[in-house]
Short mmCIF file of C-alpha atoms and ligand atoms in Angstrom, two decimals:
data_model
loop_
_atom_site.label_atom_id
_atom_site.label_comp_id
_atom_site.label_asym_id
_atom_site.label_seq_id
_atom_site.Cartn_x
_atom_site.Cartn_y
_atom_site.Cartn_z
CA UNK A 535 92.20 153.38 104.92
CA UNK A 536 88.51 153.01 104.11
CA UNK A 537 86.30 155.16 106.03
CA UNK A 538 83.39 153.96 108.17
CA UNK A 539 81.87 157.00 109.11
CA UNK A 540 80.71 159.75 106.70
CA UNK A 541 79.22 163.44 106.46
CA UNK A 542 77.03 163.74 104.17
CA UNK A 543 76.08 167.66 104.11
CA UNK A 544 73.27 168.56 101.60
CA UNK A 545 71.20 165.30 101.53
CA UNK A 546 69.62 166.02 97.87
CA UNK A 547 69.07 164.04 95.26
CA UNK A 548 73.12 163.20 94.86
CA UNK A 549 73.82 162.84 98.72
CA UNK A 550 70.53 161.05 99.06
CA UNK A 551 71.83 158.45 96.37
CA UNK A 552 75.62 158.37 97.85
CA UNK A 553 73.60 157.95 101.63
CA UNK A 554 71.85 154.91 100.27
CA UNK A 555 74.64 153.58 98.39
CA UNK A 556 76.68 153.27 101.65
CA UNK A 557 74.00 151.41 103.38
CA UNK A 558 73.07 149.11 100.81
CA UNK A 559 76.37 148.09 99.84
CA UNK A 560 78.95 149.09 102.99
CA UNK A 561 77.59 147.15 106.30
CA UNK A 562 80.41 149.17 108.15
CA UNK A 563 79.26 152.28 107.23
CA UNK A 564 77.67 154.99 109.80
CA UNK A 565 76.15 157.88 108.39
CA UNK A 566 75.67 161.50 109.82
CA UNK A 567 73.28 163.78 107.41
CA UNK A 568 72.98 167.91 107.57
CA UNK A 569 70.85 169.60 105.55
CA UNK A 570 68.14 172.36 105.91
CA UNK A 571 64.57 170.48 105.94
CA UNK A 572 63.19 169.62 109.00
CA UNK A 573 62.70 165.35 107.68
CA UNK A 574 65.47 163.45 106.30
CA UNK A 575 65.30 162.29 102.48
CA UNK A 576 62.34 160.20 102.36
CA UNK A 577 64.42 157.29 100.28
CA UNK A 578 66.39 156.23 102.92
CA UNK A 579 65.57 152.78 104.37
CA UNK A 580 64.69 152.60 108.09
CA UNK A 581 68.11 151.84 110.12
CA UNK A 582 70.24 152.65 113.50
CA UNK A 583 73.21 153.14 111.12
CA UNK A 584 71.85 156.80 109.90
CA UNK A 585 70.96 160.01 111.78
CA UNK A 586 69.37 163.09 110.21
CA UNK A 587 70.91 166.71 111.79
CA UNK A 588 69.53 170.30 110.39
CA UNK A 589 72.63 171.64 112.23
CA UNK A 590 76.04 171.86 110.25
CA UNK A 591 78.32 171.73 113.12
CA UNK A 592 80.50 168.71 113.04
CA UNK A 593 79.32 165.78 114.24
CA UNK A 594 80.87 163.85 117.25
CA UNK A 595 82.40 161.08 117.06
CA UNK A 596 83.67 163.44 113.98
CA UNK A 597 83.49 161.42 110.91
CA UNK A 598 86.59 160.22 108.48
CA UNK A 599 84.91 161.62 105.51
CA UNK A 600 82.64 164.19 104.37
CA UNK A 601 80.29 164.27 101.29
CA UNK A 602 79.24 168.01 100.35
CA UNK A 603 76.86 167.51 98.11
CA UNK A 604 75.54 170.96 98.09
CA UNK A 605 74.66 172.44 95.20
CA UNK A 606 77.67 174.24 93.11
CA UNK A 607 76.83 177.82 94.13
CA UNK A 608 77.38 176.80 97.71
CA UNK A 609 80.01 175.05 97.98
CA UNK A 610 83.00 177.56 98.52
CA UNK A 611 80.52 179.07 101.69
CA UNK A 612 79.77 176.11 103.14
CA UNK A 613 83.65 174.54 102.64
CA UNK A 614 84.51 177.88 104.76
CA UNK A 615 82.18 177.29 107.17
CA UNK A 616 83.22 173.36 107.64
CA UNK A 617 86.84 174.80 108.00
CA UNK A 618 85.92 175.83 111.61
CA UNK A 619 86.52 172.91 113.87
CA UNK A 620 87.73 170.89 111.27
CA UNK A 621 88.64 167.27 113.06
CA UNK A 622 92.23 166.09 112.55
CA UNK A 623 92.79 163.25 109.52
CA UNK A 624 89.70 163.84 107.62
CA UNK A 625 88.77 163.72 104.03
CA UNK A 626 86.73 165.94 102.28
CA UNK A 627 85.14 165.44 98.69
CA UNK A 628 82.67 167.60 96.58
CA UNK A 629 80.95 166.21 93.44
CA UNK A 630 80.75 169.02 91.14
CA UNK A 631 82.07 168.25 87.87
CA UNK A 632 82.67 172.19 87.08
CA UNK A 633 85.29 172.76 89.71
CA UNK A 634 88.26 172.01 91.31
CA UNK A 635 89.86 171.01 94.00
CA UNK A 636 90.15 174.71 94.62
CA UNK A 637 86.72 175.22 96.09
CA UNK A 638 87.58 173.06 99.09
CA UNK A 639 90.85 175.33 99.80
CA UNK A 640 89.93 176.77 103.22
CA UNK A 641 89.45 172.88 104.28
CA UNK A 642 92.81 172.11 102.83
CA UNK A 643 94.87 174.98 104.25
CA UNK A 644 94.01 173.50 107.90
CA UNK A 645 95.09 169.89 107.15
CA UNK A 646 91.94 168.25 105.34
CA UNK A 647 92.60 166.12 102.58
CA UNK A 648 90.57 167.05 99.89
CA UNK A 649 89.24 166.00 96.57
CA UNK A 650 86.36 165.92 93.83
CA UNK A 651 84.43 162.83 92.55
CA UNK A 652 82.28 163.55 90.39
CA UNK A 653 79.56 160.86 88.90
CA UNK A 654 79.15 160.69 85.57
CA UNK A 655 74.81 159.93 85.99
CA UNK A 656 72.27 162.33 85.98
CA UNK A 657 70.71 161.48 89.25
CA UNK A 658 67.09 162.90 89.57
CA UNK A 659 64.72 159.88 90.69
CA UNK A 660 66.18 156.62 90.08
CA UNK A 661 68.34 156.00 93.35
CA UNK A 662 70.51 153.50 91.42
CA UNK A 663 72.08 155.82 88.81
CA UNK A 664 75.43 155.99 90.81
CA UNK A 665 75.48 152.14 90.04
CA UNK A 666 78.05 150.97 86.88
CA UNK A 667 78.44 155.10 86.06
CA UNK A 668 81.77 156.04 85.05
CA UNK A 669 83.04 158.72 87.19
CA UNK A 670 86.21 161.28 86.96
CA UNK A 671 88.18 161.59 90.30
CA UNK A 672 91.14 164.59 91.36
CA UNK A 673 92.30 163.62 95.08
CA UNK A 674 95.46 162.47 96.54
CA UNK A 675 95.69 160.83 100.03
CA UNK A 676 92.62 159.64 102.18
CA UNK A 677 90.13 161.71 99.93
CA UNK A 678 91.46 158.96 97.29
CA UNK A 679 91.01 156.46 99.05
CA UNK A 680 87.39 157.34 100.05
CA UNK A 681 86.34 157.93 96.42
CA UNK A 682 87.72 155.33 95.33
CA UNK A 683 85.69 152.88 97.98
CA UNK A 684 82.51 154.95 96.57
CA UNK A 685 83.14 153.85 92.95
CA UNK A 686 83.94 150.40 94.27
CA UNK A 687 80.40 150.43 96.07
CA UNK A 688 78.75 151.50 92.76
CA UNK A 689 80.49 149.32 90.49
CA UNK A 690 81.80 152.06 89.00
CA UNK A 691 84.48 152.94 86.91
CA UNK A 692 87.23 156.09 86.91
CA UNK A 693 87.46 158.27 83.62
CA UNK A 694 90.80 159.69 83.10
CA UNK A 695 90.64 163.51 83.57
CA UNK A 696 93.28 166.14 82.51
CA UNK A 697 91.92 168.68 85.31
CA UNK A 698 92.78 172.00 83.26
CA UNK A 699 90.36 170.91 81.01
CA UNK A 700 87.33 170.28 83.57
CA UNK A 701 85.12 173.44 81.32
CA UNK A 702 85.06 171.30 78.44
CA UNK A 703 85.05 167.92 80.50
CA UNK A 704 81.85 169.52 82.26
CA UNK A 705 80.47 171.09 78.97
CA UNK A 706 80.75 167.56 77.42
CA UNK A 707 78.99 165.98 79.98
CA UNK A 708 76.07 168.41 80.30
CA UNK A 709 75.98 167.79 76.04
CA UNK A 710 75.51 164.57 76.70
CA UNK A 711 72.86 164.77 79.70
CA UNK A 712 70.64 168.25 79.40
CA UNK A 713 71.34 167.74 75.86
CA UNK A 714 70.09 164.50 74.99
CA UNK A 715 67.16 165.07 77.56
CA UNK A 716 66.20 168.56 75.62
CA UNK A 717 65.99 167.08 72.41
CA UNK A 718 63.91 163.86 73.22
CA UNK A 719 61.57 166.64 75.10
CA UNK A 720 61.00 168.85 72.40
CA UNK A 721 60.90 165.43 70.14
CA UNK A 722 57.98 164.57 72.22
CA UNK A 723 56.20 167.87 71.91
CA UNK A 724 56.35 167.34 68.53
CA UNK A 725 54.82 163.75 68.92
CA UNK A 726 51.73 164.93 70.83
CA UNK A 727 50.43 166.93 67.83
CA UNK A 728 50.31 163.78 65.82
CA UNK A 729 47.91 162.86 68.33
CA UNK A 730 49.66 161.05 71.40
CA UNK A 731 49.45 161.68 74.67
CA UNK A 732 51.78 163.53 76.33
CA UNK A 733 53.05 160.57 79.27
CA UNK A 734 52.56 158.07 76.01
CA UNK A 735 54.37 160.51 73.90
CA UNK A 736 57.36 161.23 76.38
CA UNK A 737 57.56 157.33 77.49
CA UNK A 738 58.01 155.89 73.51
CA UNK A 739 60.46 158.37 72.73
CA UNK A 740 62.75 158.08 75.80
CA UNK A 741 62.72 154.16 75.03
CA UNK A 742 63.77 154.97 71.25
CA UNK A 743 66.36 157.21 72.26
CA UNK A 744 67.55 154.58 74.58
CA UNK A 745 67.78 151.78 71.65
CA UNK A 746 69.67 154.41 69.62
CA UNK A 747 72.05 155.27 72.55
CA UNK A 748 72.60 151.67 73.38
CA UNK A 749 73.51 150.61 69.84
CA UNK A 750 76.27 154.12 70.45
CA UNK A 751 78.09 151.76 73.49
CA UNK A 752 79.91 149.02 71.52
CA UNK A 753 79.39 150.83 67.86
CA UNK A 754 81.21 153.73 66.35
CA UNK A 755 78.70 156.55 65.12
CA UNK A 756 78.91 156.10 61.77
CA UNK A 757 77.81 152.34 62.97
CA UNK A 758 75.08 153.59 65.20
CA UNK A 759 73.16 156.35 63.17
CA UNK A 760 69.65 155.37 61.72
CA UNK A 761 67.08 157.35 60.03
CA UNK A 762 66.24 158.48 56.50
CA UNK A 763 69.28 160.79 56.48
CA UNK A 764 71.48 157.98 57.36
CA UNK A 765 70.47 156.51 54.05
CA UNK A 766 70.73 159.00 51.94
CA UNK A 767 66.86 159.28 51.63
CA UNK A 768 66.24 163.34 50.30
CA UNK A 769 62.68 162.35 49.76
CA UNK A 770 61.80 161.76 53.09
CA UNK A 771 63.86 164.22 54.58
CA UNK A 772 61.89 167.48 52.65
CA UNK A 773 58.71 165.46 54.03
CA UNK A 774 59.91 165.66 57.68
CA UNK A 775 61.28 169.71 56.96
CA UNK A 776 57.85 170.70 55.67
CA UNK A 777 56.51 169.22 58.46
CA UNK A 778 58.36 170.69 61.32
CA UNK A 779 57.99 174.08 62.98
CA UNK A 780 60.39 176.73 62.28
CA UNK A 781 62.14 176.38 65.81
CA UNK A 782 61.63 172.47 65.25
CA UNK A 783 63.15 172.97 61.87
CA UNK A 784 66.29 174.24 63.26
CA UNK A 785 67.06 171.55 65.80
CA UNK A 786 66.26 168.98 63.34
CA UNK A 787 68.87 170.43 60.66
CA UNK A 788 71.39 171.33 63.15
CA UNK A 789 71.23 167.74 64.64
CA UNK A 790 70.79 166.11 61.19
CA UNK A 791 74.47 167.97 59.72
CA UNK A 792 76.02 166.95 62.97
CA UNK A 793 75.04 162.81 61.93
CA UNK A 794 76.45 164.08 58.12
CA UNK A 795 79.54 165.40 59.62
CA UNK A 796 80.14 162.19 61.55
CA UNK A 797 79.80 160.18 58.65
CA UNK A 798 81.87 162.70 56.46
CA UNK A 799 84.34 162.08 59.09
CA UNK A 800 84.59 158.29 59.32
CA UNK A 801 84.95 158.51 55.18
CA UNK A 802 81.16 157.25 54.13
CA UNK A 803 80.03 160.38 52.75
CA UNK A 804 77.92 159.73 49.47
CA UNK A 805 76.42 162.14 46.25
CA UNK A 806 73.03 160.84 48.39
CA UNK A 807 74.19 162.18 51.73
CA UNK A 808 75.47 165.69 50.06
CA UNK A 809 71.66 166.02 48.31
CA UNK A 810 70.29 165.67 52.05
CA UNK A 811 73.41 168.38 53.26
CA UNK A 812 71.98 170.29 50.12
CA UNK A 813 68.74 170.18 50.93
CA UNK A 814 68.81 171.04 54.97
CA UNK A 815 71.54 174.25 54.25
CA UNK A 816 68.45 175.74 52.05
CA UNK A 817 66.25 174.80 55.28
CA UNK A 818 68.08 176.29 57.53
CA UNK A 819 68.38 179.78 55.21
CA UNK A 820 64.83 180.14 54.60
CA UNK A 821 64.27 179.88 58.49
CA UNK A 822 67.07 182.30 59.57
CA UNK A 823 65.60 184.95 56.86
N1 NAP B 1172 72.00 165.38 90.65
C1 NAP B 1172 72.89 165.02 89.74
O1 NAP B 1172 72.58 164.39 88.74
C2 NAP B 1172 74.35 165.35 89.91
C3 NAP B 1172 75.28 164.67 89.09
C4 NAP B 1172 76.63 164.96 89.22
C5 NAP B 1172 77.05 165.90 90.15
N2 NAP B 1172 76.13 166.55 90.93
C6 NAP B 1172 76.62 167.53 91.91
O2 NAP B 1172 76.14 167.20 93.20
C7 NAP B 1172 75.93 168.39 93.96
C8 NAP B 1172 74.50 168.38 94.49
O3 NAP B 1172 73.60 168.34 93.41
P1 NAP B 1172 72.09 167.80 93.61
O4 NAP B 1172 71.54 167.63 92.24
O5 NAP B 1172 72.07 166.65 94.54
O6 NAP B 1172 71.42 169.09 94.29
P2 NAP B 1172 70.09 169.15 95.16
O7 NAP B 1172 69.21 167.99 94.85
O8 NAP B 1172 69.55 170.52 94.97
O9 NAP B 1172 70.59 168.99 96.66
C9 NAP B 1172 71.37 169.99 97.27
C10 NAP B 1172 71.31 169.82 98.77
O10 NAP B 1172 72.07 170.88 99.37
C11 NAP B 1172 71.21 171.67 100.23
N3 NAP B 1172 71.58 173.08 100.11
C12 NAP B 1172 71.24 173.96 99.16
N4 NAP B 1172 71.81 175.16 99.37
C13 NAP B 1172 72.51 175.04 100.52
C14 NAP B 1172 73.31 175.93 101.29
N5 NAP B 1172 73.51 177.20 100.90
N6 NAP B 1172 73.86 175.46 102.42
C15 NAP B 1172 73.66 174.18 102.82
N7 NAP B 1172 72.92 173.27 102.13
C16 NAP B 1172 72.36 173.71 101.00
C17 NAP B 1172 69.81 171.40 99.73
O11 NAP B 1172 68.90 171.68 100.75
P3 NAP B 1172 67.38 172.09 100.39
O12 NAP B 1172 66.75 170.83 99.95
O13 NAP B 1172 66.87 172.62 101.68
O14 NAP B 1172 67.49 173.13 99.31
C18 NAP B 1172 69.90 169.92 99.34
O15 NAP B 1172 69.86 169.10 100.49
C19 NAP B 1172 76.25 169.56 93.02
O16 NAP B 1172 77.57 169.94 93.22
C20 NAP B 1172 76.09 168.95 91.64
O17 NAP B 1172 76.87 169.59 90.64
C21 NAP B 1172 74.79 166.30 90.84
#
């Protein structure tokens, strides 16, 4: 049965976005909030379907299904908490990718069905990002049933997950999310010396990094890849080592033998592409000497 009225505890940046998800896109849904500030998330839009609580006792009418969006650390202590007064028949999800179902144990040993659904969008600003992510889902029963009307709202899609792999699951995600983010950063650091400003510098190197990742969605990476290495160009590869900082250096030859390896392994390796290999593994010894 889909639930109409939720508990969203820890109204953050991911309960915040799951809050106005419901409203925007669920006309049936009712909303209780609990979390510590004294104001309710300031991106929530005006309505008498929504109230804001700084108490964590449950509400009444008691809800159908809870959100705890609080952050990782917290979740096993506030799951025990929730576990007093738990309401008959209700469903209970957490979002954190790097656990289990396990954290939410206390809620399940008194009859709360239980789950994790974890979004597969790095939601910081943008209160859209839960909308088309993929996300990876371990429930049975009613907490199902309420994640899966959540990815339905966001127009979602479910990743298969085999859940005694959920480290490297997790590990690939953060790759893919503090990873990218880390390198365009420190990208644009580099940028600003040639004479950009910083907002300039940040803004035209997150919208190149978003032309290369969109070209990754439909392409293999040996399809996607650009850049001098790519080709095979040595030249302009010693020009861009000679340039670079010694810490610079590094992430730039670890990154650029990672796009080698990926073209080794889809069979296009060339002579040209083994000069660049050549050329970075000398890099990378003078730097680490
Ligand atoms: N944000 C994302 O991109 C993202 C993506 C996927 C999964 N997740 C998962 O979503 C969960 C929440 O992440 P978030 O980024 O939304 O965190 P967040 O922005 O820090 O929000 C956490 C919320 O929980 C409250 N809180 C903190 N400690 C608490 C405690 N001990 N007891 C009760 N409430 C507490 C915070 O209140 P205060 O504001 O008063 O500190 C805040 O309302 C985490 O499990 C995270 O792994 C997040």
């Amino acid at each position: 049965m889909t639930p109409r009225r939720w508990w969203i505890v820890g109204p953050g940046r991911l309960g915040a976005a799951w809050a106005r998800l419901l409203l925007e896109e669920d006309p049936d849904a009712q909303l209780d909030l609990s979390g510590r500030r004294p104001q309710p998330p300031p991106t929530l839009p005006p309505s008498h379907r929504w109230r804001y609580r700084t108490s964590r006792s449950w509400p009444a009418p008691p809800p159908e299904a809870v959100l705890l969006t609080v952050p990782d650390r917290a979740i096993v202590e506030v799951a025990a908490a929730l576990a007093e007064g738990l309401p008959a028949a209700v469903a209970v999800l957490h979002c954190a990718g790097a656990l289990g179902v396990e954290a939410l144990a206390p809620l399940a040993a008194r009859g709360a069905s239980v789950g994790v659904l974890h979004p597969l969008a790095a939601v910081v600003g943008d209160p859209d990002a839960l909308r088309g992510a993929y996300f990876t889902l371990e429930a049975t029963g009613s907490a199902a049933a309420a994640a899966n009307h959540l990815v339905r709202l966001a127009g979602g899609r479910l990743l298969p997950l085999v859940t005694h792999r959920r480290g490297l699951y997790h590990a690939a995600a953060t790759l893919a999310a503090a990873g990218a983010a880390t390198v365009v950063a420190r990208a644009a650091a580099a940028l600003v010396q040639t004479g950009a400003p910083a907002t300039d510098a940040r803004r035209a190197l997150v919208h190149l990094a978003r032309t290369a990742l969109d070209a990754l969605t439909e392409r293999s990476p040996a399809a996607a890849l650009t850049g001098p290495a790519v080709r095979g160009d040595t030249r302009t590869v010693a020009a861009h080592l000679a340039q670079l900082s010694p810490s610079e250096r590094r992430l730039y030859c670890l990154l650029t033998r990672e796009a080698l390896a990926l073209l080794a392994e889809a069979g296009l390796a060339t002579s040209a592409h083994a000069e660049v290999g050549a050329l970075l593994e000398t890099a990378c010894e003078c730097d680490s000497t």
